[in-house]
Structure formats: structure tokens, C-alpha cells
Tab-separated table of C-alpha atoms in Angstrom:
chain	number	residue	atom	x	y	z
I	1	UNK	CA	-71.909	-80.115	-267.401
I	2	UNK	CA	-69.022	-80.250	-269.787
I	3	UNK	CA	-69.303	-81.916	-273.200
I	4	UNK	CA	-66.941	-84.798	-273.948
I	5	UNK	CA	-65.179	-82.863	-276.617
I	6	UNK	CA	-64.145	-80.298	-274.270
I	7	UNK	CA	-62.778	-82.913	-271.917
I	8	UNK	CA	-60.659	-84.926	-274.403
I	9	UNK	CA	-57.678	-82.707	-274.546
I	10	UNK	CA	-57.335	-82.901	-270.729
I	11	UNK	CA	-56.218	-86.530	-271.194
I	12	UNK	CA	-52.757	-84.989	-272.104
I	13	UNK	CA	-52.799	-82.465	-269.245
I	14	UNK	CA	-49.608	-82.201	-267.319
I	15	UNK	CA	-51.531	-82.495	-264.043
I	16	UNK	CA	-52.126	-86.243	-263.588
I	17	UNK	CA	-55.118	-85.791	-261.259
I	18	UNK	CA	-56.798	-83.751	-264.215
I	19	UNK	CA	-55.835	-86.601	-266.665
I	20	UNK	CA	-57.214	-89.188	-264.455
I	21	UNK	CA	-60.435	-87.325	-263.802
I	22	UNK	CA	-60.971	-86.906	-267.501
I	23	UNK	CA	-60.163	-90.580	-268.190
I	24	UNK	CA	-62.679	-91.748	-265.566
I	25	UNK	CA	-65.305	-89.580	-267.184
I	26	UNK	CA	-65.024	-91.608	-270.444
I	27	UNK	CA	-64.588	-94.955	-268.696
I	28	UNK	CA	-67.800	-94.444	-266.539
I	29	UNK	CA	-69.797	-93.489	-269.701
I	30	UNK	CA	-68.600	-96.493	-271.798
I	31	UNK	CA	-67.666	-93.924	-274.491
I	32	UNK	CA	-67.480	-95.155	-278.057
I	33	UNK	CA	-65.022	-92.484	-279.100
I	34	UNK	CA	-62.193	-94.180	-281.106
I	35	UNK	CA	-59.852	-91.305	-280.466
I	36	UNK	CA	-59.534	-92.000	-276.605
I	37	UNK	CA	-57.191	-94.909	-276.407
I	38	UNK	CA	-54.609	-93.431	-278.708
I	39	UNK	CA	-54.786	-90.230	-276.584
I	40	UNK	CA	-54.143	-92.311	-273.349
I	41	UNK	CA	-51.348	-94.261	-275.033
I	42	UNK	CA	-49.847	-90.833	-276.192
I	43	UNK	CA	-50.025	-89.728	-272.538
I	44	UNK	CA	-48.063	-92.874	-271.559
I	45	UNK	CA	-45.357	-91.859	-273.890
I	46	UNK	CA	-45.218	-88.341	-272.694
I	47	UNK	CA	-45.455	-88.853	-268.922
I	48	UNK	CA	-44.339	-92.379	-268.326
I	49	UNK	CA	-46.163	-95.386	-267.136
I	50	UNK	CA	-46.173	-94.728	-263.422
I	51	UNK	CA	-47.961	-91.555	-263.921
I	52	UNK	CA	-50.397	-92.897	-266.344
I	53	UNK	CA	-51.293	-96.420	-265.064
I	54	UNK	CA	-54.678	-95.165	-263.829
I	55	UNK	CA	-55.545	-93.937	-267.241
I	56	UNK	CA	-54.651	-97.347	-268.724
I	57	UNK	CA	-57.170	-98.866	-266.244
I	58	UNK	CA	-59.799	-96.645	-267.805
I	59	UNK	CA	-59.267	-98.190	-271.275
I	60	UNK	CA	-61.129	-101.497	-270.540
I	61	UNK	CA	-64.394	-100.081	-271.700
I	62	UNK	CA	-63.230	-97.975	-274.640
I	63	UNK	CA	-63.217	-99.032	-278.371
I	64	UNK	CA	-59.960	-100.117	-280.092
I	65	UNK	CA	-59.219	-99.340	-283.712
I	66	UNK	CA	-56.761	-101.507	-285.692
I	67	UNK	CA	-54.031	-98.802	-285.179
I	68	UNK	CA	-54.811	-98.516	-281.408
I	69	UNK	CA	-54.609	-102.263	-281.059
I	70	UNK	CA	-51.213	-102.360	-282.641
I	71	UNK	CA	-50.104	-99.631	-280.248
I	72	UNK	CA	-51.314	-101.623	-277.222
I	73	UNK	CA	-49.433	-104.643	-278.411
I	74	UNK	CA	-46.246	-102.568	-278.713
I	75	UNK	CA	-46.604	-101.013	-275.298
I	76	UNK	CA	-47.189	-104.396	-273.775
I	77	UNK	CA	-44.074	-105.768	-275.182
I	78	UNK	CA	-42.005	-103.070	-273.553
I	79	UNK	CA	-44.055	-102.291	-270.382
I	80	UNK	CA	-41.904	-102.470	-267.275
I	81	UNK	CA	-44.518	-102.113	-264.453
I	82	UNK	CA	-46.619	-105.054	-263.227
I	83	UNK	CA	-49.781	-102.891	-263.013
I	84	UNK	CA	-49.121	-101.440	-266.467
I	85	UNK	CA	-48.746	-105.042	-267.834
I	86	UNK	CA	-51.849	-105.983	-266.081
I	87	UNK	CA	-53.895	-103.177	-267.674
I	88	UNK	CA	-52.441	-103.515	-271.226
I	89	UNK	CA	-52.926	-107.254	-271.120
I	90	UNK	CA	-56.604	-106.622	-270.049
I	91	UNK	CA	-57.186	-104.187	-272.996
I	92	UNK	CA	-56.125	-106.854	-275.378
I	93	UNK	CA	-58.353	-109.514	-273.714
I	94	UNK	CA	-61.344	-107.256	-274.357
I	95	UNK	CA	-60.378	-106.187	-277.917
I	96	UNK	CA	-62.754	-106.849	-280.890
I	97	UNK	CA	-62.630	-110.552	-281.655
I	98	UNK	CA	-61.991	-109.905	-285.404
I	99	UNK	CA	-58.744	-108.117	-284.481
I	100	UNK	CA	-57.754	-110.906	-282.050
I	101	UNK	CA	-58.363	-113.446	-284.840
I	102	UNK	CA	-56.357	-111.376	-287.270
I	103	UNK	CA	-53.243	-110.937	-284.920
I	104	UNK	CA	-53.808	-114.234	-282.903
I	105	UNK	CA	-50.084	-115.373	-283.155
I	106	UNK	CA	-48.905	-111.834	-282.167
I	107	UNK	CA	-51.160	-111.614	-279.164
I	108	UNK	CA	-50.978	-115.134	-277.764
I	109	UNK	CA	-47.193	-115.167	-278.407
I	110	UNK	CA	-46.652	-111.922	-276.353
I	111	UNK	CA	-44.816	-113.052	-273.253
I	112	UNK	CA	-46.250	-110.304	-271.177
I	113	UNK	CA	-49.917	-111.345	-271.817
I	114	UNK	CA	-51.343	-112.662	-268.515
I	115	UNK	CA	-52.584	-116.267	-268.310
I	116	UNK	CA	-56.144	-115.334	-267.479
I	117	UNK	CA	-56.314	-112.929	-270.409
I	118	UNK	CA	-54.778	-115.528	-272.613
I	119	UNK	CA	-57.448	-117.983	-271.613
I	120	UNK	CA	-60.160	-115.403	-272.103
I	121	UNK	CA	-58.875	-114.703	-275.625
I	122	UNK	CA	-58.933	-118.371	-276.549
I	123	UNK	CA	-62.396	-118.678	-275.391
I	124	UNK	CA	-63.557	-115.897	-277.412
I	125	UNK	CA	-61.868	-117.097	-280.542
I	126	UNK	CA	-63.348	-120.553	-280.095
I	127	UNK	CA	-66.844	-119.195	-279.678
I	128	UNK	CA	-66.560	-116.800	-282.598
I	129	UNK	CA	-67.988	-119.167	-285.177
I	130	UNK	CA	-71.032	-120.381	-282.988
I	131	UNK	CA	-74.587	-119.329	-283.950
I	132	UNK	CA	-76.628	-117.156	-281.755
I	133	UNK	CA	-78.987	-120.111	-281.005
I	134	UNK	CA	-76.060	-122.417	-279.948
I	135	UNK	CA	-74.590	-119.711	-277.791
I	136	UNK	CA	-77.957	-118.956	-276.180
I	137	UNK	CA	-78.477	-122.673	-275.319
I	138	UNK	CA	-75.050	-122.894	-273.944
I	139	UNK	CA	-75.721	-119.897	-271.609
I	140	UNK	CA	-78.935	-121.358	-270.345
I	141	UNK	CA	-77.237	-124.710	-269.787
I	142	UNK	CA	-74.630	-123.101	-267.631
I	143	UNK	CA	-77.077	-121.041	-265.737
I	144	UNK	CA	-79.067	-124.342	-264.893
I	145	UNK	CA	-75.908	-126.071	-263.717
I	146	UNK	CA	-74.923	-123.264	-261.456
I	147	UNK	CA	-78.495	-123.129	-260.004
I	148	UNK	CA	-78.475	-126.842	-259.409
I	149	UNK	CA	-75.014	-126.770	-257.559
I	150	UNK	CA	-73.997	-125.603	-254.227
I	151	UNK	CA	-70.358	-125.701	-255.235
I	152	UNK	CA	-69.442	-122.999	-257.636
I	153	UNK	CA	-65.675	-123.754	-257.303
I	154	UNK	CA	-65.749	-125.281	-260.674
I	155	UNK	CA	-67.311	-122.350	-262.484
I	156	UNK	CA	-65.359	-120.537	-265.144
I	157	UNK	CA	-66.347	-116.920	-265.277
I	158	UNK	CA	-63.933	-116.349	-268.215
I	159	UNK	CA	-65.872	-118.761	-270.388
I	160	UNK	CA	-69.169	-117.318	-269.176
I	161	UNK	CA	-67.981	-113.913	-270.000
I	162	UNK	CA	-66.895	-115.175	-273.524
I	163	UNK	CA	-70.254	-116.523	-274.201
I	164	UNK	CA	-71.933	-113.203	-273.220
I	165	UNK	CA	-69.490	-111.272	-275.373
I	166	UNK	CA	-70.210	-113.508	-278.376
I	167	UNK	CA	-74.009	-113.155	-277.917
I	168	UNK	CA	-73.670	-109.436	-277.866
I	169	UNK	CA	-73.376	-109.550	-281.705
I	170	UNK	CA	-76.447	-111.670	-282.269
I	171	UNK	CA	-80.164	-111.004	-281.734
I	172	UNK	CA	-80.789	-114.246	-279.830
I	173	UNK	CA	-82.451	-113.846	-277.372
I	174	UNK	CA	-83.975	-110.639	-278.596
I	175	UNK	CA	-84.742	-107.560	-276.499
I	176	UNK	CA	-88.425	-108.610	-275.869
I	177	UNK	CA	-87.396	-112.000	-274.517
I	178	UNK	CA	-84.642	-110.577	-272.353
I	179	UNK	CA	-86.924	-108.026	-270.811
I	180	UNK	CA	-89.705	-110.527	-270.178
I	181	UNK	CA	-87.281	-112.951	-268.375
I	182	UNK	CA	-86.054	-110.169	-266.220
I	183	UNK	CA	-89.601	-108.973	-265.442
I	184	UNK	CA	-90.802	-112.582	-264.715
I	185	UNK	CA	-87.810	-113.617	-262.619
I	186	UNK	CA	-88.588	-114.452	-258.961
I	187	UNK	CA	-85.135	-115.165	-257.805
I	188	UNK	CA	-83.064	-112.154	-257.248
I	189	UNK	CA	-79.520	-112.817	-258.167
I	190	UNK	CA	-80.400	-116.003	-260.197
I	191	UNK	CA	-77.778	-117.043	-262.716
I	192	UNK	CA	-79.779	-116.596	-265.835
I	193	UNK	CA	-81.046	-113.229	-264.715
I	194	UNK	CA	-77.496	-112.041	-263.885
I	195	UNK	CA	-76.261	-113.240	-267.342
I	196	UNK	CA	-79.150	-111.406	-269.067
I	197	UNK	CA	-78.537	-108.176	-267.113
I	198	UNK	CA	-74.952	-108.297	-268.627
I	199	UNK	CA	-76.221	-108.982	-272.058
I	200	UNK	CA	-78.841	-106.016	-271.823
I	201	UNK	CA	-75.932	-103.774	-271.030
I	202	UNK	CA	-73.400	-104.985	-273.701
I	203	UNK	CA	-76.104	-104.576	-276.383
I	204	UNK	CA	-77.326	-101.216	-274.842
I	205	UNK	CA	-80.923	-102.343	-275.047
I	206	UNK	CA	-83.110	-99.430	-274.091
I	207	UNK	CA	-86.092	-101.724	-274.199
I	208	UNK	CA	-84.780	-103.337	-271.055
I	209	UNK	CA	-84.716	-99.954	-269.156
I	210	UNK	CA	-88.170	-100.620	-267.337
I	211	UNK	CA	-87.140	-104.099	-266.212
I	212	UNK	CA	-83.625	-103.087	-265.045
I	213	UNK	CA	-85.020	-100.006	-263.131
I	214	UNK	CA	-87.516	-102.183	-261.502
I	215	UNK	CA	-84.649	-104.466	-260.494
I	216	UNK	CA	-82.961	-101.486	-259.144
I	217	UNK	CA	-85.980	-100.350	-257.207
I	218	UNK	CA	-86.321	-103.681	-255.523
I	219	UNK	CA	-82.697	-103.387	-254.422
I	220	UNK	CA	-81.437	-105.806	-251.847
I	221	UNK	CA	-77.961	-106.992	-250.851
I	222	UNK	CA	-78.532	-109.684	-253.616
I	223	UNK	CA	-78.964	-107.149	-256.353
I	224	UNK	CA	-76.632	-108.172	-259.221
I	225	UNK	CA	-73.523	-105.833	-259.232
I	226	UNK	CA	-74.002	-105.630	-263.027
I	227	UNK	CA	-77.450	-104.113	-262.816
I	228	UNK	CA	-76.240	-100.494	-262.384
I	229	UNK	CA	-73.446	-101.099	-264.592
I	230	UNK	CA	-75.913	-102.183	-267.378
I	231	UNK	CA	-77.906	-99.055	-266.857
I	232	UNK	CA	-74.705	-96.892	-266.934
I	233	UNK	CA	-73.787	-98.558	-270.153
I	234	UNK	CA	-77.113	-97.981	-271.767
I	235	UNK	CA	-76.861	-94.401	-270.557
I	236	UNK	CA	-80.336	-93.263	-271.717
I	237	UNK	CA	-81.908	-90.180	-269.937
I	238	UNK	CA	-85.100	-92.242	-269.428
I	239	UNK	CA	-83.151	-94.168	-266.631
I	240	UNK	CA	-82.513	-90.618	-265.003
I	241	UNK	CA	-86.222	-89.884	-265.205
I	242	UNK	CA	-87.250	-93.057	-263.592
I	243	UNK	CA	-84.660	-92.813	-260.760
I	244	UNK	CA	-85.793	-89.180	-260.164
I	245	UNK	CA	-89.312	-90.163	-259.715
I	246	UNK	CA	-88.639	-93.132	-257.360
I	247	UNK	CA	-85.679	-91.557	-255.439
I	248	UNK	CA	-87.621	-89.458	-252.808
I	249	UNK	CA	-89.421	-92.412	-251.442
I	250	UNK	CA	-87.069	-95.141	-252.283
I	251	UNK	CA	-85.326	-97.271	-249.748
I	252	UNK	CA	-81.792	-96.495	-248.682
I	253	UNK	CA	-80.043	-99.088	-250.878
I	254	UNK	CA	-81.915	-97.907	-253.935
I	255	UNK	CA	-80.983	-94.394	-253.238
I	256	UNK	CA	-77.351	-95.291	-252.575
I	257	UNK	CA	-76.954	-97.265	-255.657
I	258	UNK	CA	-78.778	-94.805	-258.000
I	259	UNK	CA	-76.983	-91.847	-256.530
I	260	UNK	CA	-73.953	-93.319	-257.865
I	261	UNK	CA	-75.403	-94.256	-261.101
I	262	UNK	CA	-76.705	-90.669	-261.768
I	263	UNK	CA	-72.908	-89.440	-261.856
I	264	UNK	CA	-72.074	-92.280	-264.397
I	265	UNK	CA	-74.914	-91.249	-266.893
I	266	UNK	CA	-73.370	-88.358	-268.802
I	267	UNK	CA	-76.340	-86.350	-269.558
I	268	UNK	CA	-77.556	-82.867	-268.568
I	269	UNK	CA	-80.695	-84.515	-267.024
I	270	UNK	CA	-78.447	-86.293	-264.590
I	271	UNK	CA	-76.927	-82.969	-263.425
I	272	UNK	CA	-80.451	-81.461	-263.072
I	273	UNK	CA	-81.692	-84.633	-261.156
I	274	UNK	CA	-78.838	-84.551	-258.609
I	275	UNK	CA	-79.275	-80.830	-258.023
I	276	UNK	CA	-82.978	-81.362	-257.390
I	277	UNK	CA	-82.643	-84.360	-255.111
I	278	UNK	CA	-80.043	-82.707	-252.978
I	279	UNK	CA	-82.572	-80.097	-251.925
I	280	UNK	CA	-84.656	-82.775	-249.994
I	281	UNK	CA	-82.041	-85.445	-249.165
I	282	UNK	CA	-80.912	-85.493	-245.477
I	283	UNK	CA	-78.829	-88.644	-245.213
I	284	UNK	CA	-75.169	-87.729	-245.269
I	285	UNK	CA	-74.062	-90.852	-247.061
I	286	UNK	CA	-76.515	-90.328	-249.914
I	287	UNK	CA	-75.671	-86.573	-250.187
I	288	UNK	CA	-71.965	-87.592	-250.309
I	289	UNK	CA	-72.737	-89.843	-253.220
I	290	UNK	CA	-74.833	-87.090	-254.984
I	291	UNK	CA	-72.101	-84.576	-254.592
I	292	UNK	CA	-69.498	-86.966	-255.903
I	293	UNK	CA	-71.809	-87.476	-258.934
I	294	UNK	CA	-71.685	-83.746	-259.623
I	295	UNK	CA	-68.029	-83.855	-259.678
I	296	UNK	CA	-68.166	-86.913	-261.999
I	297	UNK	CA	-70.336	-84.831	-264.412
I	298	UNK	CA	-67.998	-81.855	-264.201
I	299	UNK	CA	-70.941	-79.730	-263.204
I	300	UNK	CA	-70.301	-76.055	-262.962
I	301	UNK	CA	-73.535	-75.457	-261.052
I	302	UNK	CA	-72.358	-78.166	-258.599
I	303	UNK	CA	-69.147	-76.571	-257.526
I	304	UNK	CA	-70.458	-74.368	-254.882
I	305	UNK	CA	-72.978	-77.232	-253.808
I	306	UNK	CA	-70.050	-79.544	-253.253
I	307	UNK	CA	-67.911	-76.947	-251.665
I	308	UNK	CA	-70.848	-76.235	-249.173
I	309	UNK	CA	-71.208	-79.946	-248.499
I	310	UNK	CA	-67.466	-80.226	-247.681
I	311	UNK	CA	-67.852	-77.348	-245.183
I	312	UNK	CA	-70.946	-78.909	-243.656
I	313	UNK	CA	-69.380	-82.274	-243.410
I	314	UNK	CA	-69.689	-85.606	-245.306
I	315	UNK	CA	-68.863	-89.240	-245.164
I	316	UNK	CA	-65.062	-89.318	-245.932
I	317	UNK	CA	-64.960	-93.094	-245.895
I	318	UNK	CA	-66.859	-93.114	-249.127
I	319	UNK	CA	-64.740	-90.683	-251.190
I	320	UNK	CA	-62.725	-87.549	-250.774
I	321	UNK	CA	-64.899	-84.669	-252.187
I	322	UNK	CA	-61.883	-82.275	-252.035
I	323	UNK	CA	-59.883	-84.657	-254.046
I	324	UNK	CA	-62.737	-85.019	-256.641
I	325	UNK	CA	-63.481	-81.294	-256.773
I	326	UNK	CA	-59.926	-80.079	-257.472
I	327	UNK	CA	-59.619	-81.209	-260.974
I	328	UNK	CA	-63.187	-80.223	-261.696
I	329	UNK	CA	-62.491	-76.610	-260.607
I	330	UNK	CA	-59.244	-76.466	-262.537
I	331	UNK	CA	-60.719	-77.666	-265.807
I	332	UNK	CA	-63.694	-75.222	-265.327
I	333	UNK	CA	-61.252	-72.447	-264.671
I	334	UNK	CA	-62.499	-71.830	-261.083
I	335	UNK	CA	-60.001	-71.019	-258.500
I	336	UNK	CA	-61.370	-71.961	-255.050
I	337	UNK	CA	-60.083	-70.324	-251.898
I	338	UNK	CA	-59.324	-73.763	-250.417
I	339	UNK	CA	-57.563	-75.039	-253.551
I	340	UNK	CA	-53.917	-74.487	-252.381
I	341	UNK	CA	-54.583	-75.947	-248.938
I	342	UNK	CA	-56.328	-79.039	-250.478
I	343	UNK	CA	-53.512	-79.623	-252.917
I	344	UNK	CA	-50.804	-79.469	-250.169
I	345	UNK	CA	-52.983	-81.961	-248.075
I	346	UNK	CA	-53.203	-84.151	-251.113
I	347	UNK	CA	-49.411	-84.198	-251.525
I	348	UNK	CA	-48.969	-84.819	-247.859
I	349	UNK	CA	-51.270	-87.872	-248.090
I	350	UNK	CA	-49.536	-89.083	-251.273
I	351	UNK	CA	-46.136	-88.944	-249.471
I	352	UNK	CA	-47.591	-90.692	-246.447
I	353	UNK	CA	-49.029	-93.475	-248.689
I	354	UNK	CA	-45.734	-93.818	-250.492
I	355	UNK	CA	-43.744	-94.069	-247.184
I	356	UNK	CA	-46.160	-96.696	-245.970
I	357	UNK	CA	-45.919	-98.714	-249.048
I	358	UNK	CA	-42.145	-98.623	-248.717
I	359	UNK	CA	-42.371	-99.871	-245.168
I	360	UNK	CA	-44.783	-102.665	-246.367
I	361	UNK	CA	-42.235	-103.620	-249.144
I	362	UNK	CA	-39.744	-104.324	-246.424
I	363	UNK	CA	-41.744	-107.209	-245.188
I	364	UNK	CA	-40.811	-109.087	-248.494
I	365	UNK	CA	-42.641	-110.377	-251.540
I	366	UNK	CA	-44.418	-113.158	-249.504
I	367	UNK	CA	-46.132	-110.826	-247.136
I	368	UNK	CA	-49.834	-110.583	-247.794
I	369	UNK	CA	-51.380	-107.340	-246.249
I	370	UNK	CA	-54.906	-108.798	-247.034
I	371	UNK	CA	-54.368	-111.355	-244.315
I	372	UNK	CA	-53.591	-108.956	-241.688
I	373	UNK	CA	-56.236	-109.024	-238.806
I	374	UNK	CA	-57.310	-106.068	-236.943
I	375	UNK	CA	-55.844	-102.640	-237.464
I	376	UNK	CA	-53.464	-102.179	-240.372
I	377	UNK	CA	-50.697	-99.653	-239.543
I	378	UNK	CA	-50.203	-99.212	-243.252
I	379	UNK	CA	-53.728	-98.250	-244.289
I	380	UNK	CA	-53.815	-94.577	-245.464
I	381	UNK	CA	-56.464	-92.155	-244.628
I	382	UNK	CA	-59.487	-92.047	-246.841
I	383	UNK	CA	-59.618	-88.302	-247.186
I	384	UNK	CA	-57.171	-85.395	-247.728
I	385	UNK	CA	-58.771	-83.312	-244.934
I	386	UNK	CA	-56.424	-84.724	-242.485
I	387	UNK	CA	-58.845	-84.898	-239.502
I	388	UNK	CA	-57.524	-88.157	-238.298
I	389	UNK	CA	-60.300	-90.468	-239.569
I	390	UNK	CA	-58.550	-93.635	-240.603
I	391	UNK	CA	-59.358	-95.967	-243.366
I	392	UNK	CA	-61.415	-99.102	-242.898
I	393	UNK	CA	-59.463	-102.095	-241.628
I	394	UNK	CA	-61.831	-104.605	-243.224
I	395	UNK	CA	-60.088	-106.678	-245.896
I	396	UNK	CA	-61.171	-109.137	-248.509
I	397	UNK	CA	-59.073	-111.571	-250.360
I	398	UNK	CA	-59.000	-110.922	-254.084
I	399	UNK	CA	-60.259	-114.248	-254.912
I	400	UNK	CA	-63.424	-113.655	-252.976
I	401	UNK	CA	-66.365	-111.371	-254.299
I	402	UNK	CA	-66.007	-107.845	-253.218
I	403	UNK	CA	-69.287	-105.914	-253.187
I	404	UNK	CA	-69.503	-102.452	-254.649
I	405	UNK	CA	-70.202	-101.108	-251.278
I	406	UNK	CA	-67.584	-102.890	-249.336
I	407	UNK	CA	-64.226	-101.223	-248.350
I	408	UNK	CA	-61.812	-101.485	-251.242
I	409	UNK	CA	-59.160	-104.171	-250.716
I	410	UNK	CA	-56.395	-101.677	-251.555
I	411	UNK	CA	-56.789	-100.164	-248.228
I	412	UNK	CA	-57.747	-96.604	-249.417
I	413	UNK	CA	-60.721	-96.428	-247.059
I	414	UNK	CA	-63.081	-95.762	-249.810
I	415	UNK	CA	-65.923	-97.952	-251.201
I	416	UNK	CA	-64.788	-100.491	-253.782
I	417	UNK	CA	-67.032	-98.644	-256.293
I	418	UNK	CA	-65.319	-95.351	-255.776
I	419	UNK	CA	-61.786	-96.859	-255.948
I	420	UNK	CA	-60.480	-100.013	-257.624
I	421	UNK	CA	-63.791	-101.485	-259.092
I	422	UNK	CA	-63.166	-102.473	-262.663
I	423	UNK	CA	-59.532	-101.142	-262.722
I	424	UNK	CA	-57.949	-104.622	-262.746
């Protein structure tokens, strides 16, 4: 697999598919490289916002230096595109709190800052002086309130997230306490458990790996979405070893979730694990996930493996392996016999999606495609193979919870975790 330093220059590649693939690599790995955001902002200046909006969506997990913070502020002030504004506003909302405090007036006074992000920043600034003990007590109190109530309409996720963010920089509760609570928890998806999974990830606590992997192993539909995210954020090869040992006899949901996770842990052991597991895995959905993981890792060994899976057939409603493999092959300097045909099909699909979007826009600004029942004539195909398999027509309102394995609300036909998850 490629090293991060080799991929960084591709954030400025003229091919936007290559730029996006490189940006997603760093986004998935929660990279702490401070050079990444300035490179992405440079790409915005070079290629324009419309061609780089997906890159901005990958900045939410990347660190901000004071210089990069100022650049984001400047870009937000001039950004012309709604999605661009959304991403830039979100980057500021997740900026280091000391920078937010220093530039409070400039940030909160920016007319393009979205109201949800403004509220998040205010919460974070308000909680900054609190002690670790006080924050921990507040988190437990809110978890108890949610557990005791059947009505969560008054919950404030923005405030909860701000508490967790503030706790990240304290050692209360400590790693041993967090691990013990997660091990002892008898309620899958309990509020305190979900909060502590988030905290374990944000602190990158390797001590919690056994507890989190055990949680992953007892995967049910109630598994906190943040569990695989926390493990990806920790990113230690011990996670890969545990998954590899459990995988052959694990239940489907465990294999499905951990197959995706392996592609997000950017380590040579992940590549080796995926290649090994593919030799014995028969389920086409899991094979599709594992092959996509090889693309996520920019695995040179995996190119022919993925190419063979495409030829044998895979679940195109999950992801387009052709679309994923093209930038990988280009960066690795491998010219595939099918490359030109796949690129042409990708362009045809893009044009089809653009035409359908224009048709949709003719319905006017009050038209909500998420309320459409039944078949959606504007839903694009989920693959560039052009074999007539349409996208899923299941829609979810944005205000409702969308599971990682649900069809993406954008109508791409891919799973939410393979499409727009975390990009808003």
C-alpha cells in the first residue's frame, strides 16, 4: 500500500477523481498531518469550488493550524456555493477551541457561518473553562436523562458533542474506567456507552481496543455507529489482528462492518488481512466490501484482485469498484485494459446525473425529492458499468437517523457509509 507522503501531492492533481480519492484516504485515517488542509484550500484556488467541494468535505477530521484557520475564514467569506459554505462552516465549527476563542468575533460575525455551527461553537466556548470532573458529571447526567425518557425530541446533540469534545482534553474518566464501563455494559446502544465510545475514539485510547472490538463482535442492528469510527480513529494494527482472528467465524453483520473498517485503518497489516480473508470469503457483499477496502488502501497487490472481482461480478448497490479502482491504478502508474471504457462510462453517468439534477431543479425550490414515494425517476444508477441496475428508491428524511448500511439519502444507490456519511 502507498505511504501517506506519496499520496499528498495528488491532492493537487488535475484529475478531480484522483484528488478526491487521495483526500478520502486522509479523511478516513483521521490524519494529523497539518499540511493537508492548506493543500486542499490550494486546490480550491486552483480548480474552483465546484470541482473541489468533495475535498472540503474531507477536512472535517483534519487538524487546523492558525494559518489554515485564517484561510478557511477567508474562503468562507467569499464562498459562492451552498455546499461549499456548509463544508467550510463545518470546518470552523470543529476547529481547535483555543483558535475559536482567539478569533471569536471574526468567526461568529461571519455571515456565512451556519446557525447549527454557530451554536456548536458557542457551546464549545462556554464549556472550555469547565473542569474534567464537572464535564464528566454533566455527561453522565445527560445520559441518565435520555435513558429515562421515551421522548428524545428535546435532546441537543450539539451540546452533547461539545461536552465530549471538551472531555477529550482531560483524563476524566480515565482509560481504565472507560474500558470497564464498556465491558460491563449490558445495554447495547445505551447512551453512556455511546458517549464513551465517542470519547475513546477522540482520545485514541488503545487501552479500549479489546472492549471496542468485543462490542463490534456482538454486532447487532443496535451497534453504535460510532464504534467502527472510534476504532478507525484509533487506527492501531492490534485492531486488524483481532478482526482477522474473529472474521472467518464471525456473523454477517460483524464481517460487513469490519470489512469496511479494515479499509479505513491505513496500515500494511490491513492490506495483508484483506488479501487473506478474500481467499476464504464466499459472500458477494462481503467480498465487495473487502475489495473496496483494497482500493481505499491504494493496494498494488489488490489491483488484480479487484479487477477479477469486477469480472466475476459484485454488489453494485454498495459501491462502484470500477470507479474506486480507476484513481488507484492511475496513481500507481498501472494502465488497465478496461480503463478507457470505464472512464467513458463514468462520464456518461455523470452527464446523466447532471441532466436529471437539472430536471429536478425545474420543480422549484420547494420540491423535496426525499418525500417522493415509490420509484424516483431522477435516481442515478449506482454503478458505472451501465448494466441497467438502478439505484435504491428507499429515502430517508435528513432529520431522521440514517444507518451506515442504509441507502444514501442523496439517491446514489450506494450505502450511506460509502457515500455521504460524514460529508455534511
